[in-house]
Amino acid sequence: MNISRRNMLKLGVGAGAMLAAGVNRLEALAGEDKKIPIALEMYSVRTDCAKDMAGVLAAVGKMGYQGVEFAGYHNHKAEDLRKMLDDNGLKCCGTHAGLDTMKGDAIKKQIEFNQILGNKYLIIPWMPGTYAKSLETIKKAGAMLDGMAEKAKTAGMRVGYHAHQHDFAKVGDKTAWELLGENTSPEVILQMDTGNCLMGGGDPVRILKEFPGRAVTVHLKEFGGKQGAPVGEGDVDWKQVFEICETTGGTKWYIVEQESYIGTPLESVAACLKNLRKMGK
């Protein structure tokens, strides 16, 4: 894929308007430093990334996103990715690191790679649903995450786990997600995904309230609405989600994730950001 200058300008109309008004982007962001910055989960545009990572990052920066969370590096070296980020005024606010790449000594490579990226959040994107078959298996998974967190802590990094639909199945009177939270160190990030939580029958507002300080990075994903509805055009109670994140959640980054589209993936994630700006984010 070769993203043309014309398409980049179309996707980045918000940033372009700022520049046309003579407002330096960095100065504008500095004036909003009390706001939680917004990043894009690159899984949202994974097909485009596989073809033209540099072009995608340039387009994402033009839209006005402040950071990205990687979901695979598409055979790029850390040094090259860091240059792409720097060239487009983007920060790396996380990476979704497969479970096998975080076990044992393998975590060392992830740490080294992400130190170059400037990232300090290593997030396990998924664990098999079998981890949640009993309290015993959940405790075992929790101990594994705690062990990873201890290793990452020596490098100034944190480990987390990303919410999926099966994490909200009941194990007794509580969800697997709640039991995992209760059986992990506060150092382990509980990366809520609003859409996945609702899809699994959970209540993201209630669960966010239960774990103050642990929603360090939060995936903003819509639920309900029309097919491909961008953030802000479905049924998620965004007002309450934002209130918790900005008070007790300890949230440092909002991360947009879009898995169904109206138009192209890039057009869809641009629409998500536009709607978040309308909501004052």
PDB file of C-alpha atoms in Angstrom:
ATOM      1  CA  MET A   1       0.000   0.000   0.000  1.00  0.00           C
ATOM      2  CA  ASN A   2       1.217   3.468  -0.839  1.00  0.00           C
ATOM      3  CA  ILE A   3      -0.732   6.117   1.054  1.00  0.00           C
ATOM      4  CA  SER A   4      -0.882   9.197  -1.148  1.00  0.00           C
ATOM      5  CA  ARG A   5      -0.296  12.704   0.166  1.00  0.00           C
ATOM      6  CA  ARG A   6      -3.843  13.578  -0.869  1.00  0.00           C
ATOM      7  CA  ASN A   7      -5.333  10.732   1.198  1.00  0.00           C
ATOM      8  CA  MET A   8      -3.140  11.587   4.166  1.00  0.00           C
ATOM      9  CA  LEU A   9      -4.375  15.155   4.082  1.00  0.00           C
ATOM     10  CA  LYS A  10      -7.967  13.934   3.848  1.00  0.00           C
ATOM     11  CA  LEU A  11      -7.503  11.659   6.849  1.00  0.00           C
ATOM     12  CA  GLY A  12      -5.677  14.341   8.786  1.00  0.00           C
ATOM     13  CA  VAL A  13      -8.102  17.170   8.197  1.00  0.00           C
ATOM     14  CA  GLY A  14      -8.183  17.994  11.915  1.00  0.00           C
ATOM     15  CA  ALA A  15      -4.424  18.436  12.147  1.00  0.00           C
ATOM     16  CA  GLY A  16      -4.385  20.252   8.847  1.00  0.00           C
ATOM     17  CA  ALA A  17      -6.940  22.742  10.085  1.00  0.00           C
ATOM     18  CA  MET A  18      -4.803  23.433  13.139  1.00  0.00           C
ATOM     19  CA  LEU A  19      -1.768  24.097  10.988  1.00  0.00           C
ATOM     20  CA  ALA A  20      -3.777  26.315   8.657  1.00  0.00           C
ATOM     21  CA  ALA A  21      -4.770  28.373  11.667  1.00  0.00           C
ATOM     22  CA  GLY A  22      -1.099  28.808  12.508  1.00  0.00           C
ATOM     23  CA  VAL A  23      -1.229  26.689  15.679  1.00  0.00           C
ATOM     24  CA  ASN A  24       1.789  24.521  16.304  1.00  0.00           C
ATOM     25  CA  ARG A  25       0.592  20.987  17.090  1.00  0.00           C
ATOM     26  CA  LEU A  26       2.993  20.469  19.955  1.00  0.00           C
ATOM     27  CA  GLU A  27       1.967  23.746  21.536  1.00  0.00           C
ATOM     28  CA  ALA A  28      -1.695  22.792  21.220  1.00  0.00           C
ATOM     29  CA  LEU A  29      -1.055  19.465  22.914  1.00  0.00           C
ATOM     30  CA  ALA A  30       0.926  21.159  25.664  1.00  0.00           C
ATOM     31  CA  GLY A  31      -2.150  23.193  26.456  1.00  0.00           C
ATOM     32  CA  GLU A  32      -4.091  19.959  26.891  1.00  0.00           C
ATOM     33  CA  ASP A  33      -1.541  18.173  29.072  1.00  0.00           C
ATOM     34  CA  LYS A  34      -4.156  17.496  31.724  1.00  0.00           C
ATOM     35  CA  LYS A  35      -6.155  15.422  29.270  1.00  0.00           C
ATOM     36  CA  ILE A  36      -5.528  11.713  28.868  1.00  0.00           C
ATOM     37  CA  PRO A  37      -3.788  11.285  25.501  1.00  0.00           C
ATOM     38  CA  ILE A  38      -5.373   9.143  22.806  1.00  0.00           C
ATOM     39  CA  ALA A  39      -3.547   6.371  20.968  1.00  0.00           C
ATOM     40  CA  LEU A  40      -4.480   3.873  18.289  1.00  0.00           C
ATOM     41  CA  GLU A  41      -4.236   0.112  18.693  1.00  0.00           C
ATOM     42  CA  MET A  42      -2.471  -0.841  15.484  1.00  0.00           C
ATOM     43  CA  TYR A  43      -4.403  -4.096  15.241  1.00  0.00           C
ATOM     44  CA  SER A  44      -7.198  -1.838  13.950  1.00  0.00           C
ATOM     45  CA  VAL A  45      -5.204  -1.217  10.757  1.00  0.00           C
ATOM     46  CA  ARG A  46      -3.156  -4.426  10.682  1.00  0.00           C
ATOM     47  CA  THR A  47      -3.651  -5.189   6.988  1.00  0.00           C
ATOM     48  CA  ASP A  48      -2.413  -1.738   6.025  1.00  0.00           C
ATOM     49  CA  CYS A  49       0.501  -2.039   8.467  1.00  0.00           C
ATOM     50  CA  ALA A  50       1.652  -5.255   6.827  1.00  0.00           C
ATOM     51  CA  LYS A  51       1.923  -3.387   3.511  1.00  0.00           C
ATOM     52  CA  ASP A  52       3.193   0.047   4.545  1.00  0.00           C
ATOM     53  CA  MET A  53       3.943   0.602   8.227  1.00  0.00           C
ATOM     54  CA  ALA A  54       5.649   3.946   7.628  1.00  0.00           C
ATOM     55  CA  GLY A  55       2.700   5.245   5.613  1.00  0.00           C
ATOM     56  CA  VAL A  56       0.191   4.128   8.221  1.00  0.00           C
ATOM     57  CA  LEU A  57       2.091   5.784  11.067  1.00  0.00           C
ATOM     58  CA  ALA A  58       2.317   8.980   9.030  1.00  0.00           C
ATOM     59  CA  ALA A  59      -1.446   8.908   8.430  1.00  0.00           C
ATOM     60  CA  VAL A  60      -2.185   8.179  12.095  1.00  0.00           C
ATOM     61  CA  GLY A  61      -0.024  11.114  13.153  1.00  0.00           C
ATOM     62  CA  LYS A  62      -1.773  13.406  10.671  1.00  0.00           C
ATOM     63  CA  MET A  63      -5.147  12.444  12.117  1.00  0.00           C
ATOM     64  CA  GLY A  64      -4.060  13.748  15.501  1.00  0.00           C
ATOM     65  CA  TYR A  65      -3.446  10.551  17.442  1.00  0.00           C
ATOM     66  CA  GLN A  66      -0.734  11.030  20.050  1.00  0.00           C
ATOM     67  CA  GLY A  67       0.487   7.466  20.305  1.00  0.00           C
ATOM     68  CA  VAL A  68       0.139   3.880  19.159  1.00  0.00           C
ATOM     69  CA  GLU A  69       0.006   0.456  20.715  1.00  0.00           C
ATOM     70  CA  PHE A  70       1.659  -2.163  18.526  1.00  0.00           C
ATOM     71  CA  ALA A  71       0.125  -5.553  17.787  1.00  0.00           C
ATOM     72  CA  GLY A  72       3.022  -7.108  15.893  1.00  0.00           C
ATOM     73  CA  TYR A  73       6.013  -5.409  14.351  1.00  0.00           C
ATOM     74  CA  HIS A  74       5.652  -6.710  10.759  1.00  0.00           C
ATOM     75  CA  ASN A  75       9.343  -7.620  10.522  1.00  0.00           C
ATOM     76  CA  HIS A  76      10.572  -4.098  11.300  1.00  0.00           C
ATOM     77  CA  LYS A  77      13.539  -3.480  13.567  1.00  0.00           C
ATOM     78  CA  ALA A  78      12.935  -1.560  16.771  1.00  0.00           C
ATOM     79  CA  GLU A  79      15.278   1.223  15.653  1.00  0.00           C
ATOM     80  CA  ASP A  80      13.332   1.678  12.409  1.00  0.00           C
ATOM     81  CA  LEU A  81       9.989   1.734  14.185  1.00  0.00           C
ATOM     82  CA  ARG A  82      11.293   4.273  16.678  1.00  0.00           C
ATOM     83  CA  LYS A  83      12.367   6.544  13.835  1.00  0.00           C
ATOM     84  CA  MET A  84       8.921   6.253  12.225  1.00  0.00           C
ATOM     85  CA  LEU A  85       7.312   7.202  15.530  1.00  0.00           C
ATOM     86  CA  ASP A  86       9.636  10.140  16.105  1.00  0.00           C
ATOM     87  CA  ASP A  87       9.201  11.386  12.542  1.00  0.00           C
ATOM     88  CA  ASN A  88       5.440  11.586  13.090  1.00  0.00           C
ATOM     89  CA  GLY A  89       5.336  12.934  16.646  1.00  0.00           C
ATOM     90  CA  LEU A  90       3.985   9.655  18.038  1.00  0.00           C
ATOM     91  CA  LYS A  91       4.755   7.775  21.241  1.00  0.00           C
ATOM     92  CA  CYS A  92       4.579   4.050  21.831  1.00  0.00           C
ATOM     93  CA  CYS A  93       2.150   3.571  24.711  1.00  0.00           C
ATOM     94  CA  GLY A  94       2.083  -0.201  24.676  1.00  0.00           C
ATOM     95  CA  THR A  95       2.612  -3.380  22.777  1.00  0.00           C
ATOM     96  CA  HIS A  96       0.451  -6.478  22.612  1.00  0.00           C
ATOM     97  CA  ALA A  97       3.028  -9.189  23.215  1.00  0.00           C
ATOM     98  CA  GLY A  98       1.994 -12.793  22.635  1.00  0.00           C
ATOM     99  CA  LEU A  99       2.070 -15.040  25.674  1.00  0.00           C
ATOM    100  CA  ASP A 100       4.921 -17.199  24.357  1.00  0.00           C
ATOM    101  CA  THR A 101       7.093 -14.106  23.820  1.00  0.00           C
ATOM    102  CA  MET A 102       6.720 -13.195  27.489  1.00  0.00           C
ATOM    103  CA  LYS A 103       7.434 -16.550  29.138  1.00  0.00           C
ATOM    104  CA  GLY A 104      10.767 -17.462  30.677  1.00  0.00           C
ATOM    105  CA  ASP A 105      13.813 -15.832  29.127  1.00  0.00           C
ATOM    106  CA  ALA A 106      11.839 -14.743  26.045  1.00  0.00           C
ATOM    107  CA  ILE A 107      10.649 -11.672  27.936  1.00  0.00           C
ATOM    108  CA  LYS A 108      14.178 -10.290  27.774  1.00  0.00           C
ATOM    109  CA  LYS A 109      13.873  -9.774  24.018  1.00  0.00           C
ATOM    110  CA  GLN A 110      10.545  -8.001  24.427  1.00  0.00           C
ATOM    111  CA  ILE A 111      12.036  -5.743  27.072  1.00  0.00           C
ATOM    112  CA  GLU A 112      15.056  -4.886  24.921  1.00  0.00           C
ATOM    113  CA  PHE A 113      12.898  -4.245  21.846  1.00  0.00           C
ATOM    114  CA  ASN A 114      10.473  -2.026  23.733  1.00  0.00           C
ATOM    115  CA  GLN A 115      13.179  -0.076  25.508  1.00  0.00           C
ATOM    116  CA  ILE A 116      14.224   1.120  22.068  1.00  0.00           C
ATOM    117  CA  LEU A 117      10.606   2.003  21.257  1.00  0.00           C
ATOM    118  CA  GLY A 118      10.361   3.981  24.485  1.00  0.00           C
ATOM    119  CA  ASN A 119       7.463   1.815  25.635  1.00  0.00           C
ATOM    120  CA  LYS A 120       6.927   0.683  29.217  1.00  0.00           C
ATOM    121  CA  TYR A 121       3.671  -1.276  28.945  1.00  0.00           C
ATOM    122  CA  LEU A 122       3.874  -4.935  27.869  1.00  0.00           C
ATOM    123  CA  ILE A 123       0.343  -6.264  27.502  1.00  0.00           C
ATOM    124  CA  ILE A 124      -0.621  -9.929  27.088  1.00  0.00           C
ATOM    125  CA  PRO A 125      -3.377  -9.702  24.454  1.00  0.00           C
ATOM    126  CA  TRP A 126      -5.034 -13.054  25.096  1.00  0.00           C
ATOM    127  CA  MET A 127      -4.992 -16.197  27.196  1.00  0.00           C
ATOM    128  CA  PRO A 128      -6.954 -19.347  26.311  1.00  0.00           C
ATOM    129  CA  GLY A 129     -10.363 -19.475  27.952  1.00  0.00           C
ATOM    130  CA  THR A 130      -9.252 -22.617  29.771  1.00  0.00           C
ATOM    131  CA  TYR A 131      -7.373 -20.404  32.252  1.00  0.00           C
ATOM    132  CA  ALA A 132     -10.792 -19.441  33.634  1.00  0.00           C
ATOM    133  CA  LYS A 133     -12.249 -22.883  34.255  1.00  0.00           C
ATOM    134  CA  SER A 134     -11.753 -22.669  38.020  1.00  0.00           C
ATOM    135  CA  LEU A 135     -10.413 -20.461  40.776  1.00  0.00           C
ATOM    136  CA  GLU A 136      -7.340 -22.690  40.900  1.00  0.00           C
ATOM    137  CA  THR A 137      -6.498 -22.165  37.214  1.00  0.00           C
ATOM    138  CA  ILE A 138      -7.139 -18.434  37.552  1.00  0.00           C
ATOM    139  CA  LYS A 139      -4.719 -18.249  40.489  1.00  0.00           C
ATOM    140  CA  LYS A 140      -2.135 -20.100  38.419  1.00  0.00           C
ATOM    141  CA  ALA A 141      -2.548 -17.585  35.577  1.00  0.00           C
ATOM    142  CA  GLY A 142      -2.300 -14.754  38.078  1.00  0.00           C
ATOM    143  CA  ALA A 143       0.967 -16.117  39.471  1.00  0.00           C
ATOM    144  CA  MET A 144       2.344 -16.299  35.921  1.00  0.00           C
ATOM    145  CA  LEU A 145       1.450 -12.640  35.275  1.00  0.00           C
ATOM    146  CA  ASP A 146       2.973 -11.621  38.608  1.00  0.00           C
ATOM    147  CA  GLY A 147       6.216 -13.358  37.654  1.00  0.00           C
ATOM    148  CA  MET A 148       6.352 -11.516  34.347  1.00  0.00           C
ATOM    149  CA  ALA A 149       5.578  -8.240  36.107  1.00  0.00           C
ATOM    150  CA  GLU A 150       8.500  -8.737  38.487  1.00  0.00           C
ATOM    151  CA  LYS A 151      10.912  -9.277  35.599  1.00  0.00           C
ATOM    152  CA  ALA A 152       9.608  -6.249  33.700  1.00  0.00           C
ATOM    153  CA  LYS A 153       9.763  -4.058  36.798  1.00  0.00           C
ATOM    154  CA  THR A 154      13.560  -4.283  36.872  1.00  0.00           C
ATOM    155  CA  ALA A 155      13.548  -2.518  33.483  1.00  0.00           C
ATOM    156  CA  GLY A 156      11.026   0.126  34.569  1.00  0.00           C
ATOM    157  CA  MET A 157       8.206  -1.569  32.671  1.00  0.00           C
ATOM    158  CA  ARG A 158       4.825  -2.995  33.591  1.00  0.00           C
ATOM    159  CA  VAL A 159       2.974  -6.093  32.426  1.00  0.00           C
ATOM    160  CA  GLY A 160      -0.758  -6.222  31.825  1.00  0.00           C
ATOM    161  CA  TYR A 161      -3.555  -8.394  30.510  1.00  0.00           C
ATOM    162  CA  HIS A 162      -6.107  -7.341  27.864  1.00  0.00           C
ATOM    163  CA  ALA A 163      -9.798  -8.087  28.295  1.00  0.00           C
ATOM    164  CA  HIS A 164     -11.587 -10.457  25.949  1.00  0.00           C
ATOM    165  CA  GLN A 165     -15.122 -11.760  25.818  1.00  0.00           C
ATOM    166  CA  HIS A 166     -14.367 -15.009  27.683  1.00  0.00           C
ATOM    167  CA  ASP A 167     -12.821 -13.109  30.593  1.00  0.00           C
ATOM    168  CA  PHE A 168     -16.310 -12.101  31.695  1.00  0.00           C
ATOM    169  CA  ALA A 169     -17.704 -15.605  32.073  1.00  0.00           C
ATOM    170  CA  LYS A 170     -18.822 -16.371  35.608  1.00  0.00           C
ATOM    171  CA  VAL A 171     -16.700 -18.578  37.860  1.00  0.00           C
ATOM    172  CA  GLY A 172     -18.918 -18.913  40.871  1.00  0.00           C
ATOM    173  CA  ASP A 173     -20.359 -15.541  41.813  1.00  0.00           C
ATOM    174  CA  LYS A 174     -17.708 -13.445  40.050  1.00  0.00           C
ATOM    175  CA  THR A 175     -16.310 -13.056  36.564  1.00  0.00           C
ATOM    176  CA  ALA A 176     -12.961 -14.564  35.659  1.00  0.00           C
ATOM    177  CA  TRP A 177     -11.689 -11.007  35.104  1.00  0.00           C
ATOM    178  CA  GLU A 178     -12.544  -9.989  38.657  1.00  0.00           C
ATOM    179  CA  LEU A 179     -10.961 -13.109  40.125  1.00  0.00           C
ATOM    180  CA  LEU A 180      -7.826 -12.560  38.049  1.00  0.00           C
ATOM    181  CA  GLY A 181      -7.669  -8.983  39.329  1.00  0.00           C
ATOM    182  CA  GLU A 182      -8.014 -10.176  42.901  1.00  0.00           C
ATOM    183  CA  ASN A 183      -5.267 -12.753  42.403  1.00  0.00           C
ATOM    184  CA  THR A 184      -2.621 -10.560  40.804  1.00  0.00           C
ATOM    185  CA  SER A 185      -0.382  -7.866  42.151  1.00  0.00           C
ATOM    186  CA  PRO A 186      -1.533  -4.248  41.802  1.00  0.00           C
ATOM    187  CA  GLU A 187       1.496  -3.917  39.514  1.00  0.00           C
ATOM    188  CA  VAL A 188      -0.345  -5.932  36.844  1.00  0.00           C
ATOM    189  CA  ILE A 189      -2.335  -3.669  34.518  1.00  0.00           C
ATOM    190  CA  LEU A 190      -5.931  -4.707  33.880  1.00  0.00           C
ATOM    191  CA  GLN A 191      -6.422  -3.390  30.353  1.00  0.00           C
ATOM    192  CA  MET A 192     -10.177  -3.015  30.021  1.00  0.00           C
ATOM    193  CA  ASP A 193     -11.697  -3.288  26.550  1.00  0.00           C
ATOM    194  CA  THR A 194     -15.163  -1.741  26.719  1.00  0.00           C
ATOM    195  CA  GLY A 195     -16.561  -3.522  23.682  1.00  0.00           C
ATOM    196  CA  ASN A 196     -15.175  -6.939  24.566  1.00  0.00           C
ATOM    197  CA  CYS A 197     -16.471  -6.613  28.117  1.00  0.00           C
ATOM    198  CA  LEU A 198     -20.003  -5.833  26.959  1.00  0.00           C
ATOM    199  CA  MET A 199     -19.844  -8.572  24.347  1.00  0.00           C
ATOM    200  CA  GLY A 200     -19.027 -11.048  27.107  1.00  0.00           C
ATOM    201  CA  GLY A 201     -21.961  -9.899  29.212  1.00  0.00           C
ATOM    202  CA  GLY A 202     -19.858  -7.792  31.586  1.00  0.00           C
ATOM    203  CA  ASP A 203     -20.342  -4.230  32.788  1.00  0.00           C
ATOM    204  CA  PRO A 204     -17.199  -2.165  32.119  1.00  0.00           C
ATOM    205  CA  VAL A 205     -18.340   0.691  34.360  1.00  0.00           C
ATOM    206  CA  ARG A 206     -18.903  -1.546  37.377  1.00  0.00           C
ATOM    207  CA  ILE A 207     -15.705  -3.504  36.848  1.00  0.00           C
ATOM    208  CA  LEU A 208     -13.559  -0.406  36.320  1.00  0.00           C
ATOM    209  CA  LYS A 209     -14.841   0.867  39.652  1.00  0.00           C
ATOM    210  CA  GLU A 210     -13.751  -2.355  41.376  1.00  0.00           C
ATOM    211  CA  PHE A 211     -10.063  -1.967  40.499  1.00  0.00           C
ATOM    212  CA  PRO A 212      -8.959   1.615  41.110  1.00  0.00           C
ATOM    213  CA  GLY A 213      -5.554   2.491  39.739  1.00  0.00           C
ATOM    214  CA  ARG A 214      -5.236  -0.561  37.510  1.00  0.00           C
ATOM    215  CA  ALA A 215      -6.826   0.671  34.282  1.00  0.00           C
ATOM    216  CA  VAL A 216      -3.533   2.292  33.238  1.00  0.00           C
ATOM    217  CA  THR A 217      -4.338   1.845  29.553  1.00  0.00           C
ATOM    218  CA  VAL A 218      -7.916   1.348  28.372  1.00  0.00           C
ATOM    219  CA  HIS A 219      -9.203   0.183  25.017  1.00  0.00           C
ATOM    220  CA  LEU A 220     -12.057   2.299  23.727  1.00  0.00           C
ATOM    221  CA  LYS A 221     -14.157  -0.006  21.581  1.00  0.00           C
ATOM    222  CA  GLU A 222     -17.768   0.588  20.652  1.00  0.00           C
ATOM    223  CA  PHE A 223     -20.561  -1.916  21.249  1.00  0.00           C
ATOM    224  CA  GLY A 224     -23.958  -1.870  19.580  1.00  0.00           C
ATOM    225  CA  GLY A 225     -25.107   0.659  17.033  1.00  0.00           C
ATOM    226  CA  LYS A 226     -24.923   0.077  13.302  1.00  0.00           C
ATOM    227  CA  GLN A 227     -22.398  -2.299  11.764  1.00  0.00           C
ATOM    228  CA  GLY A 228     -18.943  -0.764  11.966  1.00  0.00           C
ATOM    229  CA  ALA A 229     -20.083   2.030  14.280  1.00  0.00           C
ATOM    230  CA  PRO A 230     -17.081   4.115  15.374  1.00  0.00           C
ATOM    231  CA  VAL A 231     -16.527   5.093  18.999  1.00  0.00           C
ATOM    232  CA  GLY A 232     -19.344   7.372  20.141  1.00  0.00           C
ATOM    233  CA  GLU A 233     -22.028   5.954  17.853  1.00  0.00           C
ATOM    234  CA  GLY A 234     -23.108   2.859  19.788  1.00  0.00           C
ATOM    235  CA  ASP A 235     -24.338   1.900  23.231  1.00  0.00           C
ATOM    236  CA  VAL A 236     -21.267   2.297  25.456  1.00  0.00           C
ATOM    237  CA  ASP A 237     -21.840   4.719  28.336  1.00  0.00           C
ATOM    238  CA  TRP A 238     -18.791   6.787  27.512  1.00  0.00           C
ATOM    239  CA  LYS A 239     -19.559   9.497  30.050  1.00  0.00           C
ATOM    240  CA  GLN A 240     -19.287   7.062  32.946  1.00  0.00           C
ATOM    241  CA  VAL A 241     -16.283   5.245  31.476  1.00  0.00           C
ATOM    242  CA  PHE A 242     -14.388   8.518  31.129  1.00  0.00           C
ATOM    243  CA  GLU A 243     -15.391   9.673  34.600  1.00  0.00           C
ATOM    244  CA  ILE A 244     -13.899   6.571  36.226  1.00  0.00           C
ATOM    245  CA  CYS A 245     -10.768   6.597  34.080  1.00  0.00           C
ATOM    246  CA  GLU A 246     -10.154  10.241  34.913  1.00  0.00           C
ATOM    247  CA  THR A 247     -10.770   9.913  38.656  1.00  0.00           C
ATOM    248  CA  THR A 248     -10.063   6.495  40.192  1.00  0.00           C
ATOM    249  CA  GLY A 249      -8.923   4.436  37.220  1.00  0.00           C
ATOM    250  CA  GLY A 250      -5.349   5.673  37.102  1.00  0.00           C
ATOM    251  CA  THR A 251      -5.608   5.820  33.318  1.00  0.00           C
ATOM    252  CA  LYS A 252      -2.600   7.184  31.436  1.00  0.00           C
ATOM    253  CA  TRP A 253      -3.719   6.417  27.868  1.00  0.00           C
ATOM    254  CA  TYR A 254      -6.956   5.927  25.988  1.00  0.00           C
ATOM    255  CA  ILE A 255      -6.415   3.478  23.130  1.00  0.00           C
ATOM    256  CA  VAL A 256      -8.898   3.277  20.256  1.00  0.00           C
ATOM    257  CA  GLU A 257      -9.508  -0.170  18.824  1.00  0.00           C
ATOM    258  CA  GLN A 258     -11.783  -0.668  15.831  1.00  0.00           C
ATOM    259  CA  GLU A 259     -12.431  -4.132  14.419  1.00  0.00           C
ATOM    260  CA  SER A 260     -15.292  -3.474  11.997  1.00  0.00           C
ATOM    261  CA  TYR A 261     -15.389  -0.652   9.533  1.00  0.00           C
ATOM    262  CA  ILE A 262     -17.438   1.861   7.629  1.00  0.00           C
ATOM    263  CA  GLY A 263     -15.190   2.630   4.686  1.00  0.00           C
ATOM    264  CA  THR A 264     -11.516   1.751   5.030  1.00  0.00           C
ATOM    265  CA  PRO A 265      -9.867   0.917   8.367  1.00  0.00           C
ATOM    266  CA  LEU A 266      -8.006   4.234   8.306  1.00  0.00           C
ATOM    267  CA  GLU A 267     -11.195   6.169   7.627  1.00  0.00           C
ATOM    268  CA  SER A 268     -12.900   4.333  10.486  1.00  0.00           C
ATOM    269  CA  VAL A 269     -10.213   5.104  13.059  1.00  0.00           C
ATOM    270  CA  ALA A 270     -10.209   8.720  11.903  1.00  0.00           C
ATOM    271  CA  ALA A 271     -13.956   8.821  12.608  1.00  0.00           C
ATOM    272  CA  CYS A 272     -13.362   7.404  16.099  1.00  0.00           C
ATOM    273  CA  LEU A 273     -10.907  10.161  16.930  1.00  0.00           C
ATOM    274  CA  LYS A 274     -13.179  12.838  15.488  1.00  0.00           C
ATOM    275  CA  ASN A 275     -16.026  11.646  17.735  1.00  0.00           C
ATOM    276  CA  LEU A 276     -13.772  11.573  20.805  1.00  0.00           C
ATOM    277  CA  ARG A 277     -12.754  15.167  20.132  1.00  0.00           C
ATOM    278  CA  LYS A 278     -16.439  16.091  19.949  1.00  0.00           C
ATOM    279  CA  MET A 279     -16.801  14.525  23.401  1.00  0.00           C
ATOM    280  CA  GLY A 280     -14.036  16.793  24.669  1.00  0.00           C
ATOM    281  CA  LYS A 281     -11.279  14.191  24.708  1.00  0.00           C
TER     282      LYS A 281
END
